Amino acid sequence: MCGTVKLADRGERVTLAGWVNHRRDHGGLTFIDLRDHTGVVQLVFNPAHFPEAQTIAERCRLEWVLRVEGVVEPRPEGSENPSLPTGAVEVAVDLCEVLAQAEAMPIGTGDEAEVDERVRLQYRYLDLRRPRMQRNLRARHRFIKRLRDEADRLGFTEIETPTMIPSTPEGARDFMVPSRMMPGHVWALPQSPQIYKQLSMVAGFDRYFQIARCWRDEDLRSDRQFEFTQLDLEMSFVDEEEIYEVLESMISVAWEEAFGHPVATPWPRIPYREAMERFGSDKPDTRFGHELQDVSEVFRGTSFRVFAGALEAGGTVRALRVPGGSELTRGELEGDWLEVARTYGAQGLAYLWRRAGQYEGSIVKFFSETELSALTDRVGVVDGDCVCFTAGPLQVAATALGAVRLHAARRFRWIPEGRFDFLWVTEFPLFESAAGGGVSPMHHPFTQPHPDDWPLVESDPLRVRSRAYDIVCNGVELGSGSLRITRPEQQQAIFAALGLTPAEAQQKFGFLISAFRYGAPPHGGFAAGIDRMVMVGVGEPSIREVIAFPKTQTGSDPLTGAPTVVLPEQLAEVGLRLAPRVVPPGETRSE
Ligand code: ASP
């Protein structure tokens, strides 16, 4: 391979094939850097010895595909390139064959090429030639391969579940496939294999796993695509701890092998409520401290109306100490910083600077000396700090200040490089408020409630904790799972809390409830996002960098032009009539 030729091979005859990465003519000689996925090697074409090979080399353009034969030689003294693994040698070519020519390249294939993402995806097959993309996809392969090996070693059986199924309740929108044979009926693409993996437990496959493709019709983001891959697993006769242990072991082994970073286990466990209070997030970035502080008691009885109002309404006041923050200008704090807090639902962002033993800022006049000195003690404020505050219901005040904490971390470079801080966030609430009133499952309706909170399910459902847990790393949610309900009466009670009548529940999930009547072992499981894990592992900012052929952020594929329109006959065949096509503003393509 091109990238592996080395000094120890001197005098050896080699055959190489690859792409022309670079060509230059110098002193009557032609030099070509030939590239394959292992790297590049320098070829020398000398007309004095092999005129024919050199004539071919002279005609070569970037990205032509060549096969060459020649002899490995040390580079002449002074022309070595120590930054290149093959930099000590060159190959003196005596035979050269052009396997394919290439037109002028629409995009560069070097890592330094700065190209618009649409164009990158349109020419994805060229974009993927870049060393960075080669590295990412090969790391992904190794990661998945190792996860599979570990799963096998731990006694898991990989079972392929169908991808045309009834709608699954993961809370997102389904992609649907109309049924030709049963007009008026549709299949859904799985949002997850949830139902089938639970049925596999009833079927006696006590350790199931699958590298499963899933689909969710949601807006795309840097960590979200329509289709994604997850490490999906389910286990019988287990509690949370055994599930944690299995995942810690699989992921840490595969992580180290694929990404070259050891991951220490066991991972810390933080209940959801604590994560919200300390970090203002259910996916806390724990690579740095700077935790939020509850200063409600400091300001109980304050004359500052914003704080007083929030506290009287049963809310909270939270503070974030920003060391070095006294250098922040009013413009910054009332610009970007406020914007971040507002995006996450806060009404405002209050702040105080601490300089020369005094508090400064437009709100300082509202506070008594006692309040300010209690604040200093509670938060540990010192000169040079800025203290930011949010006030309101806990969820809003903490979430908004949690977002400000992340903003501050980037501004003040609190985040250490090259660290992977894995943790479990546990005891998620069972329900959340539904948009149209009532409650909806925070995870999915098969999640077991926390036994201590079960009595509250009817009277105060939002206070019921669940036996659901997430894996979080560096502030990214990598996956979720839970222990499942297997008692039909409990499942019915959950459906009732969700507002499903017994008839509706029967119609949607009757098959699962029936299955649980025939000896269902207690079970639980997890799904970890492969795309996200690889993204974090290789240090990319988006999952699009670790998926071979992703969609753009606006949900299309510039490479193939999909989604495309189809012939009226094709629609008629599956019994579909589509709403008139709306041309998005700025679109030029006309089919
Ligand atoms: N089905 C869930 C999901 O895809 C994971 C699980 O509960 O195992 O998020």
Coordinates of C-alpha atoms and ligand atoms in Angstrom, one line a residue:
M1 CA 0.0 0.0 0.0
C2 CA 1.2 3.5 -0.7
G3 CA 1.4 4.7 2.9
T4 CA 3.4 1.7 4.1
V5 CA 6.5 1.8 1.9
K6 CA 9.5 2.3 4.2
L7 CA 13.3 2.5 4.3
A8 CA 13.5 -1.2 5.3
D9 CA 12.0 -2.0 1.8
R10 CA 14.9 -0.4 0.0
G11 CA 15.9 -2.4 -3.1
E12 CA 12.5 -4.2 -3.1
R13 CA 10.4 -4.2 -6.2
V14 CA 6.8 -3.0 -5.5
T15 CA 3.5 -2.7 -7.3
L16 CA 1.3 0.1 -6.2
A17 CA -2.1 1.4 -7.2
G18 CA -3.8 4.6 -6.3
W19 CA -4.8 8.2 -7.1
V20 CA -2.5 11.0 -8.3
N21 CA -2.4 13.3 -5.2
H22 CA 0.2 15.7 -6.6
R23 CA 2.5 16.0 -9.7
R24 CA 5.5 18.2 -10.3
D25 CA 8.2 18.2 -13.0
H26 CA 11.7 19.0 -11.8
G27 CA 15.0 18.9 -13.6
G28 CA 13.8 16.6 -16.3
L29 CA 12.3 14.2 -13.8
T30 CA 8.6 13.8 -13.0
F31 CA 7.5 13.3 -9.4
I32 CA 4.0 12.0 -8.5
D33 CA 2.6 11.5 -5.0
L34 CA 0.4 8.5 -5.3
R35 CA -2.3 8.1 -2.7
D36 CA -4.4 5.3 -1.4
H37 CA -6.3 5.2 2.0
T38 CA -3.1 4.3 3.8
G39 CA -1.3 7.5 2.8
V40 CA 1.0 8.8 0.0
V41 CA 4.3 7.8 -1.5
Q42 CA 6.6 9.7 -3.8
L43 CA 7.1 8.1 -7.3
V44 CA 10.0 9.2 -9.5
F45 CA 9.9 8.9 -13.3
N46 CA 13.3 9.2 -14.9
P47 CA 13.3 9.6 -18.7
A48 CA 17.0 8.6 -18.9
H49 CA 16.1 5.0 -17.8
F50 CA 12.4 4.6 -18.6
P51 CA 11.2 7.1 -21.2
E52 CA 7.9 5.4 -21.7
A53 CA 6.8 5.5 -18.1
Q54 CA 7.8 9.2 -17.9
T55 CA 5.8 10.1 -21.0
I56 CA 2.7 8.6 -19.3
A57 CA 3.5 10.4 -16.0
E58 CA 3.8 13.7 -17.7
R59 CA 0.3 13.5 -19.0
C60 CA -1.2 12.6 -15.6
R61 CA -3.6 15.0 -13.9
L62 CA -4.9 15.1 -10.3
E63 CA -6.9 12.1 -9.3
W64 CA -6.0 9.9 -12.2
V65 CA -5.8 6.3 -11.2
L66 CA -2.4 4.6 -11.8
R67 CA -0.8 1.2 -11.4
V68 CA 3.0 1.4 -11.2
E69 CA 5.9 -0.9 -10.7
G70 CA 9.3 0.1 -9.5
V71 CA 12.1 -0.2 -7.0
V72 CA 12.1 1.4 -3.5
E73 CA 15.1 3.7 -3.0
P74 CA 16.2 6.0 -0.2
R75 CA 15.5 9.7 -1.1
P76 CA 18.6 11.6 -2.0
E77 CA 20.1 13.3 1.1
G78 CA 18.4 16.5 1.9
S79 CA 15.2 15.7 0.1
E80 CA 13.6 13.5 2.9
N81 CA 10.3 14.6 4.3
P82 CA 10.2 13.8 8.0
S83 CA 6.5 14.8 8.4
L84 CA 5.5 12.0 6.0
P85 CA 5.6 8.3 7.1
T86 CA 7.0 7.4 3.7
G87 CA 9.2 10.5 3.6
A88 CA 12.5 8.7 3.7
V89 CA 11.9 6.8 0.4
E90 CA 10.7 7.1 -3.1
V91 CA 9.8 4.5 -5.8
A92 CA 11.8 4.6 -9.0
V93 CA 9.1 3.7 -11.5
D94 CA 9.8 1.6 -14.6
L95 CA 6.2 0.6 -15.5
C96 CA 3.2 2.8 -15.4
E97 CA -0.4 2.1 -16.5
V98 CA -3.3 4.5 -16.4
L99 CA -6.3 2.7 -15.0
A100 CA -8.6 5.7 -15.2
Q101 CA -8.5 9.4 -16.1
A102 CA -10.3 12.1 -14.1
E103 CA -11.8 15.3 -15.2
A104 CA -11.0 18.6 -13.4
M105 CA -12.0 18.1 -9.8
P106 CA -15.1 20.0 -8.6
I107 CA -13.8 19.8 -5.0
G108 CA -10.4 19.2 -3.4
T109 CA -9.6 15.9 -1.8
G110 CA -7.2 17.2 0.8
D111 CA -8.2 17.8 4.4
E112 CA -7.5 21.5 4.1
A113 CA -10.2 21.9 1.4
E114 CA -12.8 24.3 2.6
V115 CA -16.0 23.5 0.7
D116 CA -19.6 24.4 1.1
E117 CA -21.5 21.4 2.7
R118 CA -24.0 21.1 -0.1
V119 CA -21.2 20.8 -2.7
R120 CA -19.4 18.3 -0.4
L121 CA -22.5 16.1 -0.3
Q122 CA -23.2 16.5 -4.0
Y123 CA -19.8 15.0 -4.7
R124 CA -19.7 12.9 -1.6
Y125 CA -17.7 10.1 -3.4
L126 CA -14.9 12.7 -3.8
D127 CA -15.4 14.2 -0.4
L128 CA -15.0 10.7 1.1
R129 CA -11.5 10.5 -0.4
R130 CA -10.3 13.1 2.1
P131 CA -8.0 11.5 4.7
R132 CA -10.2 12.8 7.5
M133 CA -13.3 11.1 6.1
Q134 CA -11.4 7.9 5.4
R135 CA -10.3 8.0 9.0
N136 CA -13.7 8.7 10.4
L137 CA -15.5 5.9 8.5
R138 CA -12.8 3.4 9.2
A139 CA -12.9 4.2 12.9
R140 CA -16.7 3.8 12.7
H141 CA -16.2 0.3 11.2
R142 CA -13.8 -0.7 13.9
F143 CA -16.0 0.6 16.6
I144 CA -19.1 -1.4 15.4
K145 CA -17.0 -4.5 14.8
R146 CA -15.7 -4.4 18.3
L147 CA -19.1 -3.7 19.8
R148 CA -20.4 -6.8 18.0
D149 CA -17.5 -8.9 19.2
E150 CA -18.0 -7.8 22.8
A151 CA -21.8 -8.4 22.5
D152 CA -21.0 -11.9 21.3
R153 CA -18.5 -12.5 24.0
L154 CA -21.1 -11.4 26.6
G155 CA -23.6 -13.9 25.3
F156 CA -25.8 -11.7 23.2
T157 CA -27.5 -12.9 20.0
E158 CA -28.0 -10.5 17.1
I159 CA -31.5 -10.6 15.9
E160 CA -32.7 -8.7 12.8
T161 CA -36.1 -7.1 13.5
P162 CA -38.4 -5.9 10.6
T163 CA -38.2 -2.4 9.2
M164 CA -41.8 -2.4 8.0
I165 CA -43.8 -2.3 11.2
P166 CA -46.7 -0.7 12.9
S167 CA -46.0 2.8 14.3
T168 CA -43.7 2.6 17.4
P169 CA -44.2 5.0 20.3
E170 CA -40.8 6.7 20.6
G171 CA -42.4 10.2 20.5
A172 CA -41.2 11.3 17.1
R173 CA -43.0 11.4 13.7
D174 CA -42.9 8.2 11.7
F175 CA -41.8 7.7 8.1
M176 CA -44.6 5.8 6.4
V177 CA -44.8 3.4 3.5
P178 CA -48.2 2.9 1.9
S179 CA -49.4 -0.6 1.5
R180 CA -50.2 -1.6 -2.1
M181 CA -51.9 -4.8 -1.1
M182 CA -54.0 -3.2 1.6
P183 CA -55.1 0.1 0.2
G184 CA -55.6 2.8 2.9
H185 CA -53.1 1.1 5.2
V186 CA -49.5 2.1 5.9
W187 CA -46.4 0.6 7.3
A188 CA -44.1 2.7 9.5
L189 CA -40.4 2.5 9.4
P190 CA -39.2 1.7 13.0
Q191 CA -38.2 4.6 15.2
S192 CA -36.6 1.8 17.2
P193 CA -36.9 -2.0 17.4
Q194 CA -38.4 -1.5 20.8
I195 CA -41.5 -3.8 20.5
Y196 CA -39.6 -6.6 18.8
K197 CA -36.8 -6.6 21.3
Q198 CA -39.3 -6.9 24.1
L199 CA -41.1 -9.7 22.3
S200 CA -37.7 -11.4 21.9
M201 CA -37.4 -11.5 25.7
V202 CA -40.8 -13.3 25.9
A203 CA -39.4 -15.6 23.2
G204 CA -36.5 -16.6 25.5
F205 CA -33.6 -14.8 23.8
D206 CA -32.4 -13.5 27.1
R207 CA -29.7 -11.3 25.6
Y208 CA -30.7 -9.6 22.3
F209 CA -28.7 -7.0 20.4
Q210 CA -28.7 -5.5 17.0
I211 CA -26.8 -2.8 15.1
A212 CA -30.2 -1.3 14.1
R213 CA -31.1 1.3 11.5
C214 CA -33.9 3.5 12.8
W215 CA -36.0 6.4 11.2
R216 CA -37.5 9.5 12.8
D217 CA -39.1 12.2 10.7
E218 CA -37.8 15.2 12.8
D219 CA -35.9 18.4 11.9
L220 CA -32.3 17.6 11.3
R221 CA -29.5 19.0 13.5
S222 CA -25.8 18.5 14.0
D223 CA -26.6 15.4 16.0
R224 CA -29.8 14.3 14.3
Q225 CA -30.5 12.7 10.9
F226 CA -33.7 11.1 9.5
E227 CA -32.1 7.7 9.7
F228 CA -29.5 6.7 12.2
T229 CA -27.9 3.6 13.6
Q230 CA -28.1 2.4 17.1
L231 CA -26.6 -0.3 19.3
D232 CA -29.9 -1.7 20.5
L233 CA -30.0 -4.3 23.3
E234 CA -32.3 -6.0 25.7
M235 CA -31.7 -8.3 28.6
S236 CA -33.9 -10.5 30.8
F237 CA -33.6 -11.1 34.5
V238 CA -31.6 -8.0 35.2
D239 CA -31.7 -4.8 37.1
E240 CA -30.2 -1.4 36.2
E241 CA -26.7 -2.3 37.5
E242 CA -26.3 -5.3 35.3
I243 CA -27.3 -3.2 32.2
Y244 CA -24.9 -0.5 33.2
E245 CA -22.1 -3.0 33.6
V246 CA -22.7 -4.6 30.2
L247 CA -22.8 -1.2 28.4
E248 CA -19.8 0.2 30.3
S249 CA -17.8 -2.9 29.3
M250 CA -18.8 -3.0 25.6
I251 CA -18.4 0.7 25.0
S252 CA -15.1 1.2 26.9
V253 CA -13.5 -1.7 25.1
A254 CA -14.7 -0.6 21.6
W255 CA -13.9 3.1 22.3
E256 CA -10.3 2.4 23.2
E257 CA -9.8 0.2 20.2
A258 CA -11.5 2.5 17.6
F259 CA -10.6 5.9 19.0
G260 CA -7.4 5.2 20.9
H261 CA -8.6 6.6 24.2
P262 CA -9.0 4.5 27.3
V263 CA -12.3 4.9 29.1
A264 CA -12.3 4.3 32.9
T265 CA -15.3 2.4 34.4
P266 CA -17.6 2.4 36.3
W267 CA -19.2 5.7 35.2
P268 CA -20.6 8.0 37.7
R269 CA -24.4 7.9 38.2
I270 CA -26.3 11.2 38.7
P271 CA -30.1 11.2 39.2
Y272 CA -31.9 13.4 36.8
R273 CA -33.0 15.9 39.5
E274 CA -29.4 16.3 40.7
A275 CA -28.2 16.8 37.1
M276 CA -30.8 19.6 36.6
E277 CA -29.9 21.3 39.9
R278 CA -26.1 21.1 39.5
F279 CA -25.7 21.6 35.8
G280 CA -29.1 22.8 34.5
S281 CA -29.1 19.9 32.0
D282 CA -30.1 16.3 31.7
K283 CA -27.0 15.8 29.6
P284 CA -24.4 17.6 31.7
D285 CA -20.9 18.3 30.4
T286 CA -18.9 17.2 33.5
R287 CA -15.5 17.8 32.0
F288 CA -15.4 21.1 34.0
G289 CA -17.0 22.2 37.2
H290 CA -18.5 25.7 37.5
E291 CA -21.8 24.2 38.8
L292 CA -25.0 26.2 39.3
Q293 CA -25.8 27.2 42.8
D294 CA -29.1 27.6 44.5
V295 CA -29.2 31.1 46.0
S296 CA -33.0 31.2 46.8
E297 CA -32.4 31.4 50.5
V298 CA -30.0 34.3 50.1
F299 CA -32.6 36.4 48.4
R300 CA -35.8 35.3 50.2
G301 CA -37.3 38.6 51.3
T302 CA -35.3 40.6 48.8
S303 CA -36.6 43.9 47.5
F304 CA -35.4 43.0 44.0
R305 CA -38.8 42.4 42.3
V306 CA -37.6 39.9 39.7
F307 CA -36.1 37.5 42.4
A308 CA -38.9 38.1 44.9
G309 CA -41.6 37.4 42.4
A310 CA -40.0 34.1 41.3
L311 CA -39.6 33.0 44.9
E312 CA -43.1 33.9 45.9
A313 CA -44.4 31.9 43.0
G314 CA -42.6 28.8 44.4
G315 CA -39.7 29.2 42.0
T316 CA -36.0 29.5 42.5
V317 CA -33.0 31.8 42.0
R318 CA -29.9 30.1 40.6
A319 CA -26.4 31.6 40.3
L320 CA -23.4 30.9 38.2
R321 CA -20.0 32.2 39.2
V322 CA -17.8 33.1 36.3
P323 CA -14.2 33.5 37.3
G324 CA -12.5 36.3 35.3
G325 CA -16.0 37.4 34.3
S326 CA -15.4 41.0 35.5
E327 CA -13.9 41.6 32.1
L328 CA -17.2 40.8 30.4
T329 CA -18.8 44.0 29.0
R330 CA -22.4 45.0 29.5
G331 CA -22.8 44.7 25.7
E332 CA -21.7 41.0 25.9
L333 CA -23.8 40.1 28.9
E334 CA -26.9 41.9 27.6
G335 CA -26.2 40.6 24.1
D336 CA -25.1 37.0 23.4
W337 CA -25.4 35.9 27.0
L338 CA -28.9 37.2 27.5
E339 CA -29.9 35.7 24.2
V340 CA -28.7 32.3 25.3
A341 CA -30.7 32.5 28.5
R342 CA -33.8 33.6 26.6
T343 CA -33.5 30.9 24.0
Y344 CA -33.8 28.4 26.9
G345 CA -36.9 30.1 28.3
A346 CA -35.6 32.5 30.9
Q347 CA -37.2 36.0 31.0
G348 CA -33.8 37.6 31.6
L349 CA -30.3 37.2 32.9
A350 CA -29.2 39.3 35.9
Y351 CA -25.6 39.8 36.7
L352 CA -23.2 41.4 39.1
W353 CA -19.5 42.1 38.7
R354 CA -17.1 41.9 41.7
R355 CA -14.2 44.3 41.5
A356 CA -12.0 45.7 44.3
G357 CA -14.1 44.1 47.0
Q358 CA -17.3 45.6 45.8
Y359 CA -20.3 44.4 43.7
E360 CA -21.1 46.5 40.6
G361 CA -23.9 46.4 38.1
S362 CA -27.2 48.0 37.5
I363 CA -29.1 45.7 40.0
V364 CA -26.7 46.1 42.9
K365 CA -28.7 49.0 44.4
F366 CA -31.6 46.6 45.1
F367 CA -29.6 44.4 47.5
S368 CA -28.9 44.9 51.1
E369 CA -25.4 44.5 52.6
T370 CA -26.6 41.3 54.3
E371 CA -27.8 39.8 51.0
L372 CA -24.6 40.6 49.2
S373 CA -22.4 39.2 51.9
A374 CA -24.5 36.1 52.1
L375 CA -24.1 35.8 48.3
T376 CA -20.3 36.1 48.6
D377 CA -20.3 33.3 51.2
R378 CA -22.7 31.0 49.5
V379 CA -21.2 31.2 46.0
G380 CA -17.6 31.9 47.0
V381 CA -17.4 35.1 45.0
V382 CA -13.9 36.8 44.7
D383 CA -12.6 39.8 42.9
G384 CA -12.6 39.4 39.1
D385 CA -15.7 37.4 39.0
C386 CA -19.1 37.9 37.4
V387 CA -22.1 36.2 38.9
C388 CA -25.0 35.5 36.6
F389 CA -28.5 34.8 37.9
T390 CA -31.7 33.3 36.5
A391 CA -35.0 33.3 38.4
G392 CA -38.2 31.4 37.9
P393 CA -39.6 27.8 38.0
L394 CA -36.7 25.4 38.7
Q395 CA -36.9 23.7 35.3
V396 CA -36.7 27.0 33.4
A397 CA -34.2 28.9 35.6
A398 CA -31.8 25.9 35.8
T399 CA -32.0 25.0 32.1
A400 CA -31.4 28.6 31.0
L401 CA -28.5 29.0 33.4
G402 CA -27.1 25.6 32.3
A403 CA -27.0 26.9 28.7
V404 CA -25.2 30.1 30.0
R405 CA -22.7 27.8 31.8
L406 CA -21.9 26.1 28.4
H407 CA -21.6 29.5 26.7
A408 CA -19.3 30.7 29.5
A409 CA -17.2 27.5 29.1
R410 CA -16.6 28.3 25.5
R411 CA -15.9 31.9 26.1
F412 CA -13.4 31.2 29.0
R413 CA -12.1 27.9 27.6
W414 CA -13.1 25.8 30.6
I415 CA -13.4 22.7 28.5
P416 CA -10.2 20.5 28.7
E417 CA -9.2 18.9 25.4
G418 CA -9.0 15.1 24.8
R419 CA -11.2 14.0 27.7
F420 CA -14.2 11.8 27.6
D421 CA -16.4 12.0 30.7
F422 CA -19.0 9.3 30.6
L423 CA -21.8 9.2 33.1
W424 CA -25.3 7.7 33.7
V425 CA -28.2 10.1 34.3
T426 CA -30.7 8.0 36.2
E427 CA -34.3 8.2 37.5
F428 CA -35.7 10.3 34.7
P429 CA -39.3 11.5 35.2
L430 CA -41.8 9.0 33.8
F431 CA -43.9 11.7 32.2
E432 CA -43.6 15.2 30.9
S433 CA -46.3 17.7 30.2
A434 CA -47.8 17.1 26.7
A435 CA -48.2 20.0 24.3
G436 CA -51.9 19.6 24.1
G437 CA -52.5 19.1 27.8
G438 CA -52.2 16.0 29.9
V439 CA -48.9 14.0 30.0
S440 CA -46.8 12.0 27.6
P441 CA -44.0 9.5 28.3
M442 CA -40.6 11.1 28.7
H443 CA -39.0 7.9 27.4
H444 CA -41.7 5.5 26.1
P445 CA -44.8 4.0 27.5
F446 CA -43.2 0.6 28.4
T447 CA -40.8 2.2 31.0
Q448 CA -41.2 1.0 34.5
P449 CA -42.1 3.6 37.1
H450 CA -40.0 3.9 40.2
P451 CA -41.7 1.7 42.8
D452 CA -41.6 4.4 45.5
D453 CA -43.5 6.8 43.3
W454 CA -46.1 4.4 41.8
P455 CA -48.8 5.6 44.2
L456 CA -48.6 9.1 42.6
V457 CA -49.4 7.9 39.1
E458 CA -52.9 9.2 39.1
S459 CA -52.7 12.1 41.6
D460 CA -49.4 13.7 40.6
P461 CA -48.0 11.9 37.5
L462 CA -45.3 14.6 36.8
R463 CA -43.6 13.7 40.1
V464 CA -43.3 10.0 39.3
R465 CA -39.7 9.0 38.6
S466 CA -39.0 6.1 36.3
R467 CA -36.4 3.4 36.0
A468 CA -35.0 5.0 32.8
Y469 CA -31.4 6.1 32.3
D470 CA -29.2 7.8 29.7
I471 CA -25.6 7.6 28.9
V472 CA -24.1 11.1 28.6
C473 CA -20.5 12.0 27.4
N474 CA -19.1 15.5 27.2
G475 CA -22.6 17.0 27.2
V476 CA -23.9 14.8 24.5
E477 CA -26.7 12.3 25.1
L478 CA -25.4 9.0 23.7
G479 CA -28.3 6.8 24.4
S480 CA -31.3 5.8 26.6
G481 CA -32.8 2.8 28.1
S482 CA -35.1 1.6 30.9
L483 CA -36.4 -1.4 32.8
R484 CA -39.7 -2.3 31.2
I485 CA -43.2 -3.0 32.5
T486 CA -44.2 -6.6 32.3
R487 CA -47.3 -6.7 34.4
P488 CA -50.3 -6.2 32.1
E489 CA -52.3 -4.3 34.9
Q490 CA -49.4 -1.8 35.3
Q491 CA -49.1 -1.3 31.6
Q492 CA -52.9 -0.6 31.4
A493 CA -52.6 1.9 34.2
I494 CA -49.8 3.7 32.3
F495 CA -51.9 3.8 29.1
A496 CA -54.8 5.2 31.1
A497 CA -52.5 7.9 32.5
L498 CA -51.5 8.8 29.0
G499 CA -55.2 9.2 28.1
L500 CA -55.6 6.0 26.0
T501 CA -58.8 4.2 26.5
P502 CA -58.6 0.4 27.1
A503 CA -60.0 -0.1 23.5
E504 CA -57.3 2.2 22.0
A505 CA -54.6 0.6 24.0
Q506 CA -55.8 -2.8 22.9
Q507 CA -55.9 -1.7 19.3
K508 CA -52.4 -0.2 19.3
F509 CA -50.5 -2.6 21.6
G510 CA -52.8 -5.5 22.2
F511 CA -50.3 -7.9 20.7
L512 CA -47.6 -6.8 23.3
I513 CA -50.0 -7.0 26.2
S514 CA -51.2 -10.4 25.0
A515 CA -47.6 -11.6 24.8
F516 CA -47.0 -10.6 28.4
R517 CA -49.7 -13.0 29.4
Y518 CA -47.6 -16.0 28.5
G519 CA -44.7 -15.9 30.8
A520 CA -42.8 -12.6 30.3
P521 CA -39.5 -12.5 32.1
P522 CA -38.6 -9.2 33.7
H523 CA -36.4 -7.3 31.3
G524 CA -34.8 -4.0 30.4
G525 CA -32.5 -2.6 27.8
F526 CA -30.8 0.3 26.1
A527 CA -30.1 1.9 22.7
A528 CA -26.9 3.8 22.1
G529 CA -26.5 6.0 19.1
I530 CA -23.6 4.8 17.0
D531 CA -23.4 8.0 14.9
R532 CA -23.2 10.2 18.0
M533 CA -20.7 7.9 19.7
V534 CA -18.4 8.0 16.7
M535 CA -18.9 11.7 16.4
V536 CA -17.7 12.3 20.0
G537 CA -15.0 9.6 19.7
V538 CA -13.3 11.0 16.7
G539 CA -14.0 14.6 17.8
E540 CA -16.3 15.8 15.0
P541 CA -18.8 18.6 15.4
S542 CA -21.6 16.8 13.5
I543 CA -22.8 13.2 12.9
R544 CA -22.8 14.1 9.1
E545 CA -19.0 13.7 9.3
V546 CA -19.2 10.1 10.4
I547 CA -22.0 8.9 8.1
A548 CA -21.0 7.9 4.6
F549 CA -24.0 9.4 2.8
P550 CA -26.0 11.7 5.1
K551 CA -28.8 14.2 4.3
T552 CA -28.2 17.9 4.4
Q553 CA -29.5 19.9 7.4
T554 CA -32.5 20.8 5.3
G555 CA -33.3 17.1 4.7
S556 CA -32.3 16.4 1.2
D557 CA -29.6 14.5 -0.6
P558 CA -27.8 16.7 -3.1
L559 CA -25.9 13.6 -4.5
T560 CA -29.0 11.8 -5.9
G561 CA -31.5 14.7 -5.8
A562 CA -33.7 12.8 -3.4
P563 CA -36.4 13.1 -2.3
T564 CA -37.6 13.0 -5.9
V565 CA -41.0 13.2 -7.5
V566 CA -42.4 10.0 -9.0
L567 CA -44.7 9.2 -11.9
P568 CA -48.4 9.5 -11.3
E569 CA -48.8 5.8 -12.1
Q570 CA -46.4 4.9 -9.3
L571 CA -48.5 6.9 -6.9
A572 CA -51.7 5.5 -8.1
E573 CA -50.4 2.0 -7.7
V574 CA -49.9 2.5 -3.9
G575 CA -53.1 4.5 -3.7
L576 CA -51.6 7.8 -3.0
R577 CA -52.5 11.3 -4.1
L578 CA -50.0 14.0 -3.0
A579 CA -50.8 17.5 -2.0
P580 CA -49.5 20.0 -4.6
R581 CA -45.8 20.5 -4.5
V582 CA -44.6 23.7 -2.7
V583 CA -41.4 25.0 -4.2
P584 CA -39.2 26.1 -1.4
P585 CA -38.0 29.7 -1.8
G586 CA -34.7 29.9 -3.6
E587 CA -35.0 26.5 -5.1
T588 CA -33.9 26.4 -8.7
R589 CA -34.2 22.7 -9.5
S590 CA -37.1 21.9 -11.7
E591 CA -38.2 18.3 -12.2
Ligands
ASP1 N1 -36.1 2.3 22.3 C1 -35.4 3.2 23.0 C2 -34.8 4.3 22.1 O1 -34.6 4.0 20.9 C3 -34.3 2.7 23.8 C4 -34.7 1.7 24.8 O2 -35.5 1.9 25.6 O3 -34.1 0.6 24.8 O4 -34.5 5.4 22.5

